[in-house]
Tab-separated table of C-alpha atoms in Angstrom:
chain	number	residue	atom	x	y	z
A	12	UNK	CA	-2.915	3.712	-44.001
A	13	UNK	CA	-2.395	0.138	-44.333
A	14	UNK	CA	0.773	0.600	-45.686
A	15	UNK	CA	1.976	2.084	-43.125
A	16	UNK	CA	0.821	-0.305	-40.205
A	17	UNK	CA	2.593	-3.152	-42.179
A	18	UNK	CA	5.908	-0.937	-42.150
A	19	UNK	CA	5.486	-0.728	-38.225
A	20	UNK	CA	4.842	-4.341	-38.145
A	21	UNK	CA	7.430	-6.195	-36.142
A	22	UNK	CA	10.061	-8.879	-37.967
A	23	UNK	CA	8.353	-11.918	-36.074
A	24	UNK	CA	4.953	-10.581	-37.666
A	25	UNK	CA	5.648	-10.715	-41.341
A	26	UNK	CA	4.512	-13.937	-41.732
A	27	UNK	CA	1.503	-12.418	-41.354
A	28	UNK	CA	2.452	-10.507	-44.783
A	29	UNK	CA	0.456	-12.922	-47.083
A	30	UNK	CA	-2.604	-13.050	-44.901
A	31	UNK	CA	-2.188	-8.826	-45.228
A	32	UNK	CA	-2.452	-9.082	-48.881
A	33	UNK	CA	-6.288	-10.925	-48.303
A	34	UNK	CA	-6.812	-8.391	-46.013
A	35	UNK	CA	-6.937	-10.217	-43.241
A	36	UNK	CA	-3.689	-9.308	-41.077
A	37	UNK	CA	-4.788	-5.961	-40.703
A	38	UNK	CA	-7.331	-7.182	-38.596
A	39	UNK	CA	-5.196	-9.625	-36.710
A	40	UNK	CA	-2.938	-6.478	-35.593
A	41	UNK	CA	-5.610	-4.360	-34.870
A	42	UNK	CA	-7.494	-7.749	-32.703
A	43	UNK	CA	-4.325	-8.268	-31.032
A	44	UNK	CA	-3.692	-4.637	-29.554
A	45	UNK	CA	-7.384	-5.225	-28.423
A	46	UNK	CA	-6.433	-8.289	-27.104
A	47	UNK	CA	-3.432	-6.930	-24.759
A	48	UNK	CA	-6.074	-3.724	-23.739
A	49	UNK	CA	-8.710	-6.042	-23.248
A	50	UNK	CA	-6.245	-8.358	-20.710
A	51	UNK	CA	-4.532	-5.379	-18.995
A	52	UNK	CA	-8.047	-3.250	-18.915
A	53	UNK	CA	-9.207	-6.500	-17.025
A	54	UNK	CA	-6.655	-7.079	-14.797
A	55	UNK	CA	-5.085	-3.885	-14.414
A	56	UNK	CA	-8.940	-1.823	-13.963
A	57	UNK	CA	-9.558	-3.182	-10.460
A	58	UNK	CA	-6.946	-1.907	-8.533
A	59	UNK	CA	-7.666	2.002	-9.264
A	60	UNK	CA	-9.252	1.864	-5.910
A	61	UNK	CA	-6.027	0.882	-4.262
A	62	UNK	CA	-3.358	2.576	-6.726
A	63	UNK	CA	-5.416	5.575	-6.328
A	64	UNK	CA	-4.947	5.193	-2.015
A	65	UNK	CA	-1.732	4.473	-2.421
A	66	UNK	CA	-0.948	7.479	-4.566
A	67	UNK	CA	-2.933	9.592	-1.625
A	68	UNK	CA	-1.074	8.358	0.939
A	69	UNK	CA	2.383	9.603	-1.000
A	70	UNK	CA	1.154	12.953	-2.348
A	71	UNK	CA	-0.979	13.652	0.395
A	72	UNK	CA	-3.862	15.854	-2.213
A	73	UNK	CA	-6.161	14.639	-4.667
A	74	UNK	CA	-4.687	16.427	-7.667
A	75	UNK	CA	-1.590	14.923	-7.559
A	76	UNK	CA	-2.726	11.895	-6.722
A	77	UNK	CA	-5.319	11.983	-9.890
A	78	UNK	CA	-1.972	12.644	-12.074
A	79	UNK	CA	0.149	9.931	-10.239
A	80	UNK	CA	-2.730	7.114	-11.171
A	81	UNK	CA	-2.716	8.514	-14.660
A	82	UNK	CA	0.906	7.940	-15.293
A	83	UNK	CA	0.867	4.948	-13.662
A	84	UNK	CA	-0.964	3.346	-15.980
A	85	UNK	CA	0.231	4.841	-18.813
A	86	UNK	CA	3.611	3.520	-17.634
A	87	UNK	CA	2.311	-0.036	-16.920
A	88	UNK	CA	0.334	-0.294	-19.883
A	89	UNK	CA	3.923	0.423	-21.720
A	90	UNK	CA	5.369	-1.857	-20.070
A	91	UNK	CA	2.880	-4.303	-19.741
A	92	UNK	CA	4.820	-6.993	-22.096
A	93	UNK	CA	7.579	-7.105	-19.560
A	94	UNK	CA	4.763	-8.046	-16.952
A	95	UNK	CA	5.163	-12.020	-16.233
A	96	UNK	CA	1.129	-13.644	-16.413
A	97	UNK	CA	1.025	-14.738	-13.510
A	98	UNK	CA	2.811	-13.243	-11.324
A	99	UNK	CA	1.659	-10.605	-8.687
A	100	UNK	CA	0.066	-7.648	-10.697
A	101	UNK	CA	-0.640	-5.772	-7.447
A	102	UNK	CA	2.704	-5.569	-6.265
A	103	UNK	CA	3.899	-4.601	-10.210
A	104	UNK	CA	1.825	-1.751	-10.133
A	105	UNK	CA	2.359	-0.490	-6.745
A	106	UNK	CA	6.124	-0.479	-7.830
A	107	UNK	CA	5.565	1.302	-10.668
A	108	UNK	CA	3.502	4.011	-9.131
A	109	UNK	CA	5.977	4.384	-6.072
A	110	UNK	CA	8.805	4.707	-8.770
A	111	UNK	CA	6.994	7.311	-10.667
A	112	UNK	CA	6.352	9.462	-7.483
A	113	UNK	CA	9.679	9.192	-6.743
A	114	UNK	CA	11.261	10.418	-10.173
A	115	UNK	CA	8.806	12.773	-10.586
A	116	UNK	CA	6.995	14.328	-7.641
A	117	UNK	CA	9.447	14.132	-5.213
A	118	UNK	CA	12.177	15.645	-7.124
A	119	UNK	CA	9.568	18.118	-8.149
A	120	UNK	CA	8.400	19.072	-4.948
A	121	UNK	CA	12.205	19.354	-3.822
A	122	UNK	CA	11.711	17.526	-0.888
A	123	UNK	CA	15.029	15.702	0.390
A	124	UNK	CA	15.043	12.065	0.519
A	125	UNK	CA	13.706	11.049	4.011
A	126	UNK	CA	15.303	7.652	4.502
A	127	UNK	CA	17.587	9.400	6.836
A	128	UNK	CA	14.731	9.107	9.429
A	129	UNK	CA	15.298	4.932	9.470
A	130	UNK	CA	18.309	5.882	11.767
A	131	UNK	CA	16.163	7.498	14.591
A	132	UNK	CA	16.469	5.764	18.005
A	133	UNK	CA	13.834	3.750	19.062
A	134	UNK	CA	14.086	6.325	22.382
A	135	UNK	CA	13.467	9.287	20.128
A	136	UNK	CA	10.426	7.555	18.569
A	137	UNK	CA	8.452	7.056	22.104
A	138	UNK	CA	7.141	3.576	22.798
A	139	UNK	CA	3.784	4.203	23.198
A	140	UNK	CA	3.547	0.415	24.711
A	141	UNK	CA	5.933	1.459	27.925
A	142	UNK	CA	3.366	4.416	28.839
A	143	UNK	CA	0.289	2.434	28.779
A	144	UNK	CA	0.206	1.399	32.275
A	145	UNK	CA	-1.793	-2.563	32.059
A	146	UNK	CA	-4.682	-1.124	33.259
A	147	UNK	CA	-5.652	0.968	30.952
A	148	UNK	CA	-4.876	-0.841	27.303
A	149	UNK	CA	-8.476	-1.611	27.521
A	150	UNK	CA	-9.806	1.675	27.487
A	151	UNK	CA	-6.526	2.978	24.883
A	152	UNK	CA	-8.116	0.558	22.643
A	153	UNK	CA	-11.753	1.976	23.529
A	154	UNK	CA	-10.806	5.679	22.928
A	155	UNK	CA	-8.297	4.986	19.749
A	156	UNK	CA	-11.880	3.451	18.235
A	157	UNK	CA	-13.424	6.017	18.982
A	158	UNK	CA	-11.360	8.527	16.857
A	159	UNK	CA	-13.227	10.511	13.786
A	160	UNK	CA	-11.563	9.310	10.485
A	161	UNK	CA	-10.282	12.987	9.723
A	162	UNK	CA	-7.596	12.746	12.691
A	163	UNK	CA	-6.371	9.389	11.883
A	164	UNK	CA	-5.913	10.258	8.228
A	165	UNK	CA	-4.040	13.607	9.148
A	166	UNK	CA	-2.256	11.408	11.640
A	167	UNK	CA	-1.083	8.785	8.732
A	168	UNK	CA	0.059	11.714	6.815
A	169	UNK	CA	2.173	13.327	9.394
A	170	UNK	CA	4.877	10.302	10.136
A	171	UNK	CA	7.494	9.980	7.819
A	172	UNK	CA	6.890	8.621	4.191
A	173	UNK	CA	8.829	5.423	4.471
A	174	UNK	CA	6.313	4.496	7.595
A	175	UNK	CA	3.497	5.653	6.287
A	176	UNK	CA	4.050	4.214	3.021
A	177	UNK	CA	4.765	0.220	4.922
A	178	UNK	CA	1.553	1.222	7.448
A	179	UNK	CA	-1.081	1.773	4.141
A	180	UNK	CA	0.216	-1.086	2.166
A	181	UNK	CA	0.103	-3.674	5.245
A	182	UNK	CA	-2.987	-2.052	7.137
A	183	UNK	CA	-5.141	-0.533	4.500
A	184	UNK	CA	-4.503	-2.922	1.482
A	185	UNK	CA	-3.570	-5.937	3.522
A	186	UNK	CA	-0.333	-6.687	1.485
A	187	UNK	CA	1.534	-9.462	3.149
A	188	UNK	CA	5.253	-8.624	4.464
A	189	UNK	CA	6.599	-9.963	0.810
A	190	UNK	CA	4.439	-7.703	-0.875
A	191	UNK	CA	5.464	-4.788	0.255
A	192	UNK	CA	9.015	-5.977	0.277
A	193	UNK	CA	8.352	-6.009	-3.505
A	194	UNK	CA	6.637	-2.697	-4.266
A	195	UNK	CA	9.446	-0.763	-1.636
A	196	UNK	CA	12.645	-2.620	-3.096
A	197	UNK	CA	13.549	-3.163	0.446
A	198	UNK	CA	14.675	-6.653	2.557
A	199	UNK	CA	11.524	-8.033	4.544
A	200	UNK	CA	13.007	-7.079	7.704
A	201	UNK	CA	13.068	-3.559	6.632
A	202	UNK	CA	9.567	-3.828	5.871
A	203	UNK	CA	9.133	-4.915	9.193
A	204	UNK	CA	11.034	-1.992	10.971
A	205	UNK	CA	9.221	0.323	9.178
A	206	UNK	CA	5.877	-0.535	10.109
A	207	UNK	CA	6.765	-1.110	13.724
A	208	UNK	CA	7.920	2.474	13.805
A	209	UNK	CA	5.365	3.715	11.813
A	210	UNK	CA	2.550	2.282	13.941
A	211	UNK	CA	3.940	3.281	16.945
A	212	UNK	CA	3.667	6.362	16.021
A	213	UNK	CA	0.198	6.158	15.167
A	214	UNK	CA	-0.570	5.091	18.700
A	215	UNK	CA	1.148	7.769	20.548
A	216	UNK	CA	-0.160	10.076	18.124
A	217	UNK	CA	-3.869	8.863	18.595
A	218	UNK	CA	-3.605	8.692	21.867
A	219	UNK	CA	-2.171	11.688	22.599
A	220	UNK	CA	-4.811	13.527	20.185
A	221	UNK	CA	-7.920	11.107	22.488
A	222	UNK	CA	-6.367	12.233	25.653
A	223	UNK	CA	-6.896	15.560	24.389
A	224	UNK	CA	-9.996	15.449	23.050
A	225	UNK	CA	-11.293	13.523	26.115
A	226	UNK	CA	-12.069	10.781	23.961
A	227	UNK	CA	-12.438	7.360	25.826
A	228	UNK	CA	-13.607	5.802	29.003
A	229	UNK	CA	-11.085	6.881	31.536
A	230	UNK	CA	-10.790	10.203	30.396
A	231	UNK	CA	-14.852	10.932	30.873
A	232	UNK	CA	-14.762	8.929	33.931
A	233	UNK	CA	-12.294	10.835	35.456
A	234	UNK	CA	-13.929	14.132	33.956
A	235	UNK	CA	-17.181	13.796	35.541
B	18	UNK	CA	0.788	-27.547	27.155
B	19	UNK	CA	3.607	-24.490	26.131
B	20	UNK	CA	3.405	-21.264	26.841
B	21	UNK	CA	5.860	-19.404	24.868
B	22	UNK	CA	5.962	-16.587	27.621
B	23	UNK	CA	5.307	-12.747	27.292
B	24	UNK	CA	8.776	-11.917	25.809
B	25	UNK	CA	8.609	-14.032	22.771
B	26	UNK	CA	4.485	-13.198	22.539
B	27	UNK	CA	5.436	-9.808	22.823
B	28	UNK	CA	7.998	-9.802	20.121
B	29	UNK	CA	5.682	-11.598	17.673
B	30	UNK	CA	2.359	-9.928	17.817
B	31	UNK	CA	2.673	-7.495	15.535
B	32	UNK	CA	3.657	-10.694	13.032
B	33	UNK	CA	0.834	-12.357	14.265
B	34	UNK	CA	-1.649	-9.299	13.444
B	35	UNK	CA	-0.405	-9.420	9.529
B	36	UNK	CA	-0.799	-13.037	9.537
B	37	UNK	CA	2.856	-13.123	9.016
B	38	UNK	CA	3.292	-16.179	11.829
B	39	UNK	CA	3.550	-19.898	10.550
B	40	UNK	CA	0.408	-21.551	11.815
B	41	UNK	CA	2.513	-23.438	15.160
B	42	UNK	CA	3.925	-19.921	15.808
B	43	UNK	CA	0.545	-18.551	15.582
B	44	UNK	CA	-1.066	-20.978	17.791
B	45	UNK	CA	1.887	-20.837	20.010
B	46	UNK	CA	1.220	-16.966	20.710
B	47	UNK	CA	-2.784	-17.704	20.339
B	48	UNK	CA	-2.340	-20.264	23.553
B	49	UNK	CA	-0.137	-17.904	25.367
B	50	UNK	CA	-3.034	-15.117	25.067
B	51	UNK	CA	-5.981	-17.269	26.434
B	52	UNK	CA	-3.734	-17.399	29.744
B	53	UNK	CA	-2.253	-13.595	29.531
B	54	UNK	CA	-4.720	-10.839	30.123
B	55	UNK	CA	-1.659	-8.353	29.457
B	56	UNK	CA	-0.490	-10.068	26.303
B	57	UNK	CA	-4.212	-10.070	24.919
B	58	UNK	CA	-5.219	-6.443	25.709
B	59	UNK	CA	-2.032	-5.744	24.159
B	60	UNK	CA	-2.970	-7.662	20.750
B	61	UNK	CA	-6.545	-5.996	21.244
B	62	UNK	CA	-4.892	-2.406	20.951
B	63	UNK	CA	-3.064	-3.288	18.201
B	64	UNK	CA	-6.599	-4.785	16.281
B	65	UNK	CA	-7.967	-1.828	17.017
B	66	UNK	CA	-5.426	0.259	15.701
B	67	UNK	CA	-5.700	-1.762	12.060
B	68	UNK	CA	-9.180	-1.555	12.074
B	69	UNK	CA	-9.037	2.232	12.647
B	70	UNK	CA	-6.516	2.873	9.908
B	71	UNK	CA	-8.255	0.670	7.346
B	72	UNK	CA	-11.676	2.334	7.596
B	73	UNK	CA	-10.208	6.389	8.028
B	74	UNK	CA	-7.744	5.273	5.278
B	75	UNK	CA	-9.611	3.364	2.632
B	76	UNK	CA	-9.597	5.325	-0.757
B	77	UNK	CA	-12.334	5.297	-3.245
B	78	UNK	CA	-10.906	6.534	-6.780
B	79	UNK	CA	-13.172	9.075	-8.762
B	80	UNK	CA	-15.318	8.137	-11.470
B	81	UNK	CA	-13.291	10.813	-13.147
B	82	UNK	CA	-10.337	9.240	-12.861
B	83	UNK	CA	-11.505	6.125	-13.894
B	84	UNK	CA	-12.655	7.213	-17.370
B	85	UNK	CA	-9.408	9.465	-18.126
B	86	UNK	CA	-7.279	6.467	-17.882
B	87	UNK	CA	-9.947	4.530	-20.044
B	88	UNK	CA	-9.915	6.752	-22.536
B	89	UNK	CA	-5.954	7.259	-22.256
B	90	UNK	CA	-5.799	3.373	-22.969
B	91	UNK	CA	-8.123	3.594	-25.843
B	92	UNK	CA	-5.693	7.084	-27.698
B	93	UNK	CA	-2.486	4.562	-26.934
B	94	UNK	CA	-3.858	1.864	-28.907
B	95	UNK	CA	-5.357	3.990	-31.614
B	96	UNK	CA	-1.647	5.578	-32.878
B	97	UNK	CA	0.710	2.592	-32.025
C-alpha cells in the first residue's frame, strides 16, 4: 500500500522520500488531496444551485440535468489544477458544464446545431416593442407580472438554445455581459444580440399567452 | 441639463437593465426617463420582464444531487 502511493508520487514530490521513510509523507499526500477537496468542495459546493439551473435550462428535464451537474464536477474537479485562484470560478464552471452538454447530450440527442437561428431577421423575430401601442406598456407590464411561473418557464424553454442560454445566465444568475461572454466563448456583442432576441421573444410570447388568458388590466376591463 | 433623447435611451436600456452602462451613461439615460413617460414605461416592461424570469426560473438543486457529487469527490480522492 504505501509502496505503491510513493511509486505514483510525482518527480517534484520525492523530496518528500526521506520524510516517507519516518512515515510522515504518507500523510502529507494523503493531507494534501484533502487539502485541494477541501478548497474546491468550498468553493466549487455553492454554485450547485446555479450549475444545476443552468443545466435545466439546456436539457430542459431533471434527469439529465442531475447527470449534467454530476459530470460537471467530476470534470472540474479534474481539472481543477488548471483553475487560476482567483479568477472567476463561476464563469469556469458554467463553461465546463456548457461544454459537456455540448459533447455529450447534444450529440446524443442528435439534435443539429442551432446557431443557424443567429441569422434570423429581426422582421421574422417580431418586435414586440412596435406593437405595444404607448398606452398600454403600463398594463403589458401589469399582465406579464401577473403570469403563473409554469408559462414563463415553458416559455424560456421554447426559444432557441443560444437565447435562452444568454436570457438565464444574464436574468436568472445575474452574470454581467463579460461573464457570459466567458462561459459561451462568444464576443460581448454576441452576447448582447442574443439576449435582445431572446427577450424579445419572451415578451411577445408572454404577452401573447396574457392576451389569451385574459390576464391583465385592459384585457378584464375591456371584458366586463 | 442633457437629455440624451429617446433614440439613444432607447438603444441603451436594455444595457442599462444589466447594469452594463458606465455610471455617466447610466445617469444620462436615468435623467432622460424622469422627463419621458414613454422611455420609462418602456424600462418598466423590461424590469418586469427580469423580475418574472428570475423568480419562474430560479433552480433549487436536490439534496440528492448534492450528496452524489459529495460522495463522487470523496471515491476520486480515495483511488488517485
Amino acid at each position: 500500500m504505501r509502496a505503491t502511493l510513493l511509486e505514483r508520487t510525482p518527480q517534484a514530490m520525492r523530496g518528500t522520500t526521506a520524510r516517507a521513510r519516518l512515515g510522515v509523507g504518507l500523510g502529507s499526500m494523503t493531507s494534501e488531496l484533502e487539502a485541494r477537496r477541501a478548497l474546491f468542495v468550498e468553493q466549487a459546493m455553492p454554485l450547485i444551485d446555479s450549475l444545476y439551473g443552468h443545466a435545466m435550462n439546456l436539457t430542459r428535464n431533471p434527469a439529465d440535468a442531475n447527470d449534467l451537474v454530476q459530470e460537471t464536477y467530476l470534470k472540474a474537479f479534474g481539472a481543477f489544477d488548471s483553475y487560476e485562484q482567483g479568477t472567476n470560478i463561476k464563469a469556469w464552471l458554467h463553461r465546463i458544464l456548457k461544454n459537456t452538454y455540448i459533447n455529450q447530450y447534444r450529440k446524443a440527442a442528435n439534435r443539429p446545431f442551432e446557431g443557424a437561428l443567429e441569422e434570423l431577421e429581426d422582421w421574422q423575430l417580431g418586435d414586440a416593442e412596435s406593437r405595444t401601442a404607448t398606452s398600454s406598456r403600463s398594463a403589458e407590464a401589469e399582465a406579464i407580472d401577473h403570469l403563473p411561473a409554469s408559462a414563463v418557464k415553458e416559455a424560456l424553454q421554447s426559444i432557441p438554445e443560444e437565447f435562452r442560454m444568454a436570457v438565464f445566465l444574464a436574468d436568472v444568475e445575474g452574470y454581467s455581459y463579460q461573464e457570459i461572454a466567458d462561459i459561451m466563448e462568444t464576443p460581448t456583442g454576441t452576447v448582447m444580440s442574443r439576449l435582445h432576441r431572446g427577450r424579445r421573444l419572451l415578451r411577445e410570447m408572454l404577452g401573447d399567452y396574457a392576451a389569451e388568458q385574459g390576464i391583465g388590466t385592459t384585457t378584464k376591463g375591456a371584458a366586463s | 441639463m442633457t437629455d440624451c433623447g429617446c433614440e439613444k435611451a432607447r438603444k441603451a436600456l436594455e444595457e442599462y437593465l444589466h447594469n452594463e452602462l458606465c455610471t455617466e451613461e447610466a445617469s444620462d439615460i436615468r435623467e432622460h426617463m424622469t422627463n419621458c413617460v414613454d422611455c420609462s414605461d418602456e424600462h418598466h416592461v423590461g424590469v418586469v420582464l427580469t423580475d418574472v424570469i428570475a423568480r419562474s426560473c430560479a433552480e433549487t438543486a436536490p439534496e440528492d444531487l448534492r450528496s452524489q457529487v459529495m460522495s463522487q469527490l470523496r471515491d476520486i480522492q480515495a483511488h488517485s
